[in-house]
């Protein structure tokens, strides 16, 4: 820290992304990326766009929003595109914080970081005994409620009825449902959008659409909320989604079937891998995300992570009370998951 840093940020604990090491080749199961490349249509669309890079992108991302609206049965005015959904989260915290934010005590780490960055009064609601989000904890709130559904890193879901209960019982709060992982077996609450002026649904193309490197997310909400977010966006970075990414996103919408098939494959491999892990003494949550959240009955998580790393397999672990022995393992290709299971067999067999 230099002596020039704004003292307001002296205690800020930044978000720590999963590592992207370059020292050797790893089987990367630590950042929930897709094991599948972008569709051929995305590659062609990006290539065609490169020659226009001397021109600013459309600050409204109109074509992309129209395509998304068509796909999701919404109006373009109900959608805002962002530089990854992380950017949209920040816009939402800036637009609708100020009267406090509330989120689960175990969830996506960025919620805490944004609250701290903006000096928000943050309230965390503890997960229940089985790591479940308890809807009642979010009743009667004002300000901003943020819930990842499926939650991270547990992979557990609320039903649409449970989310509707929160919307009904917190009418003075904006309720942001982060559906980063919804394509892997969760139930989307988008159908509630027309009926609740306080609902925001956040999506990312990083996980289900193989675009983590392009940075694209979007948020769906009533036009009045979208206008509020745009007020902030146009005060920070009007050209937030670059040309190549807009072209890639548009092609993703056109190639939707390719991505849905990939998601089905991830779900199939997830079920296979969870079962293989169970045979090795692991216990996993019922994850509806593209990761498995699992704990071994006798081996500590930290040890397993280190041993896997020695075998060139990267997974993620969080030093957070209640979950320090859990590993979050991205569901990779069938081949990658077979390699993971083989590595764990060697580690556990060798030590037992
Ligand atoms: C990955 C993730 C994000 C961020 O996605 P980007 O679009 O890549 O910024 C947001 N929320 C949750 C819960 C995530 O897991």
XYZ file of C-alpha atoms and ligand atoms in Angstrom:
367
model
C 0.000 0.000 0.000
C 1.437 3.405 -0.934
C 1.030 6.463 1.262
C -1.233 7.895 -1.458
C -4.059 5.352 -1.146
C -7.394 6.806 -0.089
C -7.558 5.915 3.633
C -11.124 4.708 3.062
C -9.621 1.666 1.295
C -6.896 0.895 3.825
C -8.781 -2.108 5.230
C -10.310 -3.311 1.965
C -9.834 -7.053 1.472
C -9.996 -7.618 -2.277
C -11.541 -10.608 -4.010
C -9.073 -13.433 -4.680
C -9.726 -15.107 -8.041
C -8.929 -18.793 -8.462
C -5.383 -19.152 -9.679
C -4.534 -19.228 -13.391
C -1.023 -20.718 -13.124
C 1.354 -20.801 -16.061
C 4.229 -22.846 -14.624
C 2.958 -26.103 -16.129
C -0.134 -27.685 -17.606
C -2.843 -28.399 -15.059
C -6.241 -29.997 -15.178
C -8.064 -26.827 -14.186
C -11.068 -27.582 -12.034
C -10.789 -24.472 -9.849
C -12.636 -21.586 -11.537
C -15.848 -23.097 -12.922
C -14.973 -22.444 -16.541
C -16.585 -24.560 -19.236
C -14.492 -27.469 -20.528
C -15.969 -26.813 -23.976
C -14.713 -24.204 -26.467
C -17.024 -21.504 -27.834
C -19.233 -22.636 -30.738
C -17.929 -22.307 -34.323
C -20.473 -19.503 -34.822
C -18.810 -17.486 -32.043
C -15.366 -17.920 -33.574
C -16.626 -16.739 -36.974
C -18.531 -13.782 -35.500
C -15.531 -12.566 -33.532
C -13.263 -12.911 -36.571
C -15.656 -10.857 -38.687
C -15.737 -8.122 -36.048
C -11.979 -7.675 -35.675
C -11.715 -5.329 -38.678
C -14.088 -2.887 -36.952
C -12.025 -2.478 -33.810
C -11.179 1.137 -34.696
C -14.824 1.993 -33.909
C -16.367 2.184 -30.443
C -18.876 -0.535 -29.636
C -22.603 0.200 -29.336
C -22.947 1.509 -25.758
C -26.490 0.110 -25.674
C -25.515 -3.339 -27.037
C -28.860 -3.098 -28.819
C -28.541 -6.043 -31.171
C -27.380 -8.330 -28.393
C -30.161 -7.213 -26.050
C -32.766 -7.744 -28.745
C -31.500 -11.272 -29.334
C -31.492 -12.005 -25.584
C -34.977 -10.555 -25.251
C -36.180 -12.857 -28.033
C -34.564 -15.872 -26.403
C -35.928 -15.153 -22.926
C -39.341 -13.733 -23.816
C -38.519 -10.264 -22.448
C -38.423 -6.716 -23.788
C -34.980 -5.264 -24.666
C -35.711 -2.492 -22.135
C -35.702 -5.144 -19.405
C -32.067 -6.098 -20.103
C -28.684 -4.500 -19.469
C -25.427 -6.063 -20.644
C -22.259 -5.854 -18.604
C -18.533 -6.549 -18.658
C -19.054 -9.849 -16.888
C -21.833 -10.135 -14.342
C -19.347 -8.887 -11.738
C -19.620 -5.422 -13.273
C -23.408 -5.548 -13.100
C -23.193 -6.596 -9.458
C -21.123 -3.504 -8.763
C -23.634 -1.303 -10.604
C -26.447 -2.867 -8.571
C -24.616 -2.322 -5.271
C -24.002 1.307 -6.272
C -27.567 1.871 -7.469
C -29.558 0.053 -4.781
C -27.255 -0.109 -1.770
C -27.060 2.827 0.572
C -29.814 1.430 2.761
C -27.937 -1.749 3.576
C -27.290 -5.036 1.805
C -28.135 -8.546 2.958
C -26.775 -11.866 1.660
C -25.978 -15.352 3.017
C -22.896 -15.768 5.216
C -21.563 -18.428 2.845
C -21.893 -17.317 -0.762
C -20.084 -15.724 -3.704
C -17.187 -13.722 -2.261
C -17.710 -10.625 -4.355
C -20.846 -9.549 -2.477
C -18.785 -8.872 0.630
C -16.053 -7.138 -1.357
C -18.445 -4.734 -3.074
C -20.232 -3.988 0.197
C -16.903 -3.167 1.827
C -15.637 -1.146 -1.132
C -18.748 1.019 -1.093
C -18.909 1.292 2.701
C -22.276 -0.453 2.797
C -23.830 -1.720 5.962
C -23.750 -5.457 5.246
C -25.850 -8.014 7.055
C -25.205 -11.723 6.539
C -27.802 -14.405 7.170
C -26.328 -17.757 8.231
C -27.098 -20.755 6.061
C -29.176 -23.452 7.743
C -27.777 -26.726 9.142
C -27.699 -28.339 5.691
C -26.223 -25.223 4.067
C -29.647 -24.178 2.859
C -30.601 -20.545 2.259
C -33.580 -19.803 4.548
C -36.036 -17.489 2.774
C -37.469 -16.047 6.027
C -34.069 -14.543 6.822
C -34.589 -12.128 3.920
C -38.095 -10.980 4.805
C -38.779 -7.383 5.790
C -35.537 -5.998 4.364
C -34.961 -2.596 2.839
C -32.053 -1.833 0.537
C -30.569 -4.713 -1.423
C -30.926 -8.479 -0.954
C -28.494 -10.622 -2.950
C -28.866 -14.378 -3.295
C -27.011 -16.663 -5.681
C -29.356 -19.391 -6.916
C -27.898 -22.005 -7.137
C -25.767 -20.721 -4.285
C -21.985 -20.776 -4.484
C -20.029 -22.719 -3.434
C -22.709 -25.111 -2.165
C -24.588 -25.575 -5.458
C -27.892 -25.708 -3.550
C -31.088 -24.134 -4.919
C -34.103 -22.271 -3.713
C -37.364 -22.992 -5.517
C -39.116 -20.244 -7.458
C -41.856 -20.310 -4.797
C -39.286 -19.592 -2.083
C -37.900 -16.667 -4.069
C -41.405 -15.371 -4.639
C -41.949 -15.455 -0.871
C -38.897 -13.221 -0.426
C -40.138 -10.805 -3.100
C -43.558 -10.612 -1.434
C -42.197 -10.163 2.044
C -39.513 -7.625 1.153
C -41.393 -5.291 -1.174
C -39.193 -2.347 -0.153
C -35.996 -4.130 -1.076
C -34.467 -4.831 -4.476
C -33.965 -8.606 -4.593
C -31.094 -9.611 -6.859
C -31.050 -13.291 -7.788
C -27.655 -14.242 -9.211
C -28.342 -17.086 -11.655
C -24.720 -17.614 -12.703
C -25.207 -21.402 -12.552
C -28.892 -21.792 -13.346
C -28.262 -23.530 -16.678
C -26.974 -26.637 -14.881
C -30.244 -27.833 -13.377
C -31.631 -24.954 -11.315
C -35.004 -23.314 -11.773
C -34.928 -19.749 -13.095
C -37.104 -17.078 -11.526
C -37.272 -15.081 -14.770
C -40.996 -15.951 -15.127
C -41.616 -13.791 -12.027
C -40.124 -10.723 -13.664
C -43.323 -9.149 -15.010
C -45.001 -9.423 -11.611
C -42.376 -7.991 -9.257
C -40.982 -4.498 -9.717
C -38.249 -5.273 -7.147
C -36.757 -8.379 -8.820
C -33.428 -8.419 -10.643
C -32.122 -11.591 -12.293
C -28.411 -11.752 -13.078
C -26.902 -14.076 -15.675
C -23.377 -14.670 -16.924
C -22.045 -16.137 -20.157
C -18.833 -17.151 -18.385
C -19.936 -20.593 -17.283
C -22.693 -22.119 -19.396
C -21.706 -20.239 -22.589
C -17.937 -20.837 -22.599
C -17.184 -17.085 -22.646
C -15.295 -16.562 -19.363
C -12.487 -14.902 -21.316
C -14.798 -12.494 -23.149
C -16.459 -11.031 -20.032
C -20.195 -10.921 -20.664
C -23.109 -10.867 -18.274
C -26.556 -9.353 -18.314
C -29.227 -8.410 -15.863
C -33.001 -8.638 -16.330
C -35.365 -6.373 -14.396
C -38.273 -3.977 -14.746
C -37.355 -1.049 -17.056
C -37.286 1.407 -14.115
C -34.546 -0.616 -12.382
C -32.620 -0.955 -15.657
C -32.745 2.839 -16.050
C -31.288 3.247 -12.548
C -28.431 0.873 -13.411
C -27.815 2.735 -16.675
C -27.527 6.011 -14.800
C -24.545 4.503 -12.962
C -23.115 2.740 -16.008
C -23.134 5.929 -18.070
C -21.356 7.647 -15.176
C -18.542 5.088 -15.200
C -18.030 3.357 -18.527
C -20.552 3.786 -21.370
C -18.654 1.337 -23.620
C -18.568 -1.396 -21.026
C -19.039 -4.342 -23.402
C -16.493 -4.385 -26.187
C -17.205 -5.116 -29.846
C -15.761 -8.632 -29.920
C -17.735 -9.623 -26.865
C -21.002 -8.219 -28.204
C -20.471 -10.191 -31.420
C -19.600 -13.317 -29.449
C -22.683 -12.965 -27.243
C -24.968 -12.534 -30.219
C -23.555 -15.677 -31.840
C -24.023 -17.533 -28.536
C -27.724 -16.732 -28.605
C -27.933 -18.047 -32.174
C -26.050 -21.200 -31.200
C -28.110 -21.750 -28.058
C -28.667 -25.455 -28.779
C -24.902 -26.121 -28.800
C -24.621 -24.621 -25.314
C -27.670 -26.407 -23.946
C -26.164 -29.705 -25.109
C -22.887 -28.802 -23.343
C -24.802 -28.078 -20.136
C -26.532 -31.450 -20.345
C -23.148 -33.109 -20.726
C -21.836 -31.236 -17.660
C -24.841 -32.485 -15.663
C -24.257 -36.054 -16.851
C -20.567 -35.943 -15.920
C -21.432 -34.267 -12.586
C -23.653 -37.209 -11.628
C -21.001 -39.714 -12.662
C -18.213 -37.920 -10.790
C -20.281 -37.410 -7.623
C -20.926 -41.139 -7.534
C -17.259 -41.994 -8.109
C -16.311 -39.608 -5.289
C -18.863 -41.179 -2.973
C -17.176 -44.557 -3.480
C -13.937 -42.925 -2.318
C -15.517 -41.697 0.921
C -16.640 -38.238 -0.147
C -19.938 -36.655 0.752
C -21.276 -34.033 -1.654
C -24.120 -31.541 -1.626
C -26.868 -31.925 -4.230
C -25.198 -29.407 -6.522
C -27.174 -27.963 -9.412
C -24.138 -26.014 -10.601
C -21.137 -26.860 -12.790
C -19.144 -27.804 -9.718
C -19.249 -30.465 -7.023
C -19.015 -29.327 -3.402
C -17.592 -32.197 -1.431
C -15.829 -33.285 1.721
C -13.959 -36.474 2.538
C -14.969 -38.333 5.678
C -11.388 -38.464 6.967
C -8.977 -36.461 4.795
C -8.770 -32.706 5.444
C -9.624 -30.515 2.465
C -6.357 -28.591 2.600
C -4.298 -31.762 2.346
C -6.338 -33.108 -0.551
C -6.031 -29.824 -2.425
C -2.253 -29.831 -2.004
C -1.881 -33.472 -3.039
C -4.067 -32.902 -6.079
C -1.962 -29.899 -7.023
C 1.157 -32.096 -6.921
C -0.650 -34.313 -9.402
C -1.415 -31.304 -11.607
C -5.112 -31.123 -10.714
C -6.351 -27.746 -9.451
C -9.476 -27.459 -7.309
C -10.714 -24.699 -5.011
C -11.128 -24.487 -1.251
C -12.321 -21.636 0.953
C -10.866 -20.854 4.362
C -14.293 -20.078 5.745
C -15.798 -21.525 8.941
C -18.006 -24.593 8.322
C -16.614 -25.242 4.839
C -12.849 -25.362 5.319
C -12.797 -29.112 4.677
C -14.843 -28.899 1.497
C -13.448 -28.822 -2.005
C -15.215 -27.065 -4.828
C -14.458 -29.079 -7.913
C -15.458 -27.716 -11.305
C -17.155 -30.297 -13.485
C -14.782 -30.636 -16.414
C -14.930 -33.007 -19.347
C -15.479 -36.733 -18.722
C -11.769 -37.237 -19.346
C -10.730 -34.551 -16.853
C -13.056 -35.956 -14.184
C -11.676 -39.445 -14.745
C -8.185 -37.994 -14.181
C -9.405 -36.321 -10.970
C -10.877 -39.578 -9.663
C -7.710 -41.500 -10.529
C -5.576 -38.892 -8.744
C -7.798 -39.097 -5.646
C -7.675 -42.886 -5.682
C -3.885 -42.689 -5.612
C -3.870 -40.078 -2.834
C -6.417 -41.795 -0.626
C -5.246 -45.342 -1.382
C -1.618 -44.360 -0.768
C -2.319 -42.822 2.630
C -4.961 -45.136 4.023
C -18.730 -16.656 -11.713
C -19.760 -15.916 -10.939
C -20.057 -14.585 -11.213
C -19.224 -13.744 -12.128
O -19.331 -14.030 -13.414
P -18.647 -13.131 -14.516
O -19.769 -12.915 -15.476
O -17.538 -13.943 -15.056
O -18.194 -11.836 -13.909
C -21.105 -13.994 -10.524
N -21.786 -14.658 -9.589
C -21.504 -15.917 -9.277
C -22.292 -16.607 -8.223
C -20.478 -16.585 -9.935
O -20.159 -17.829 -9.588
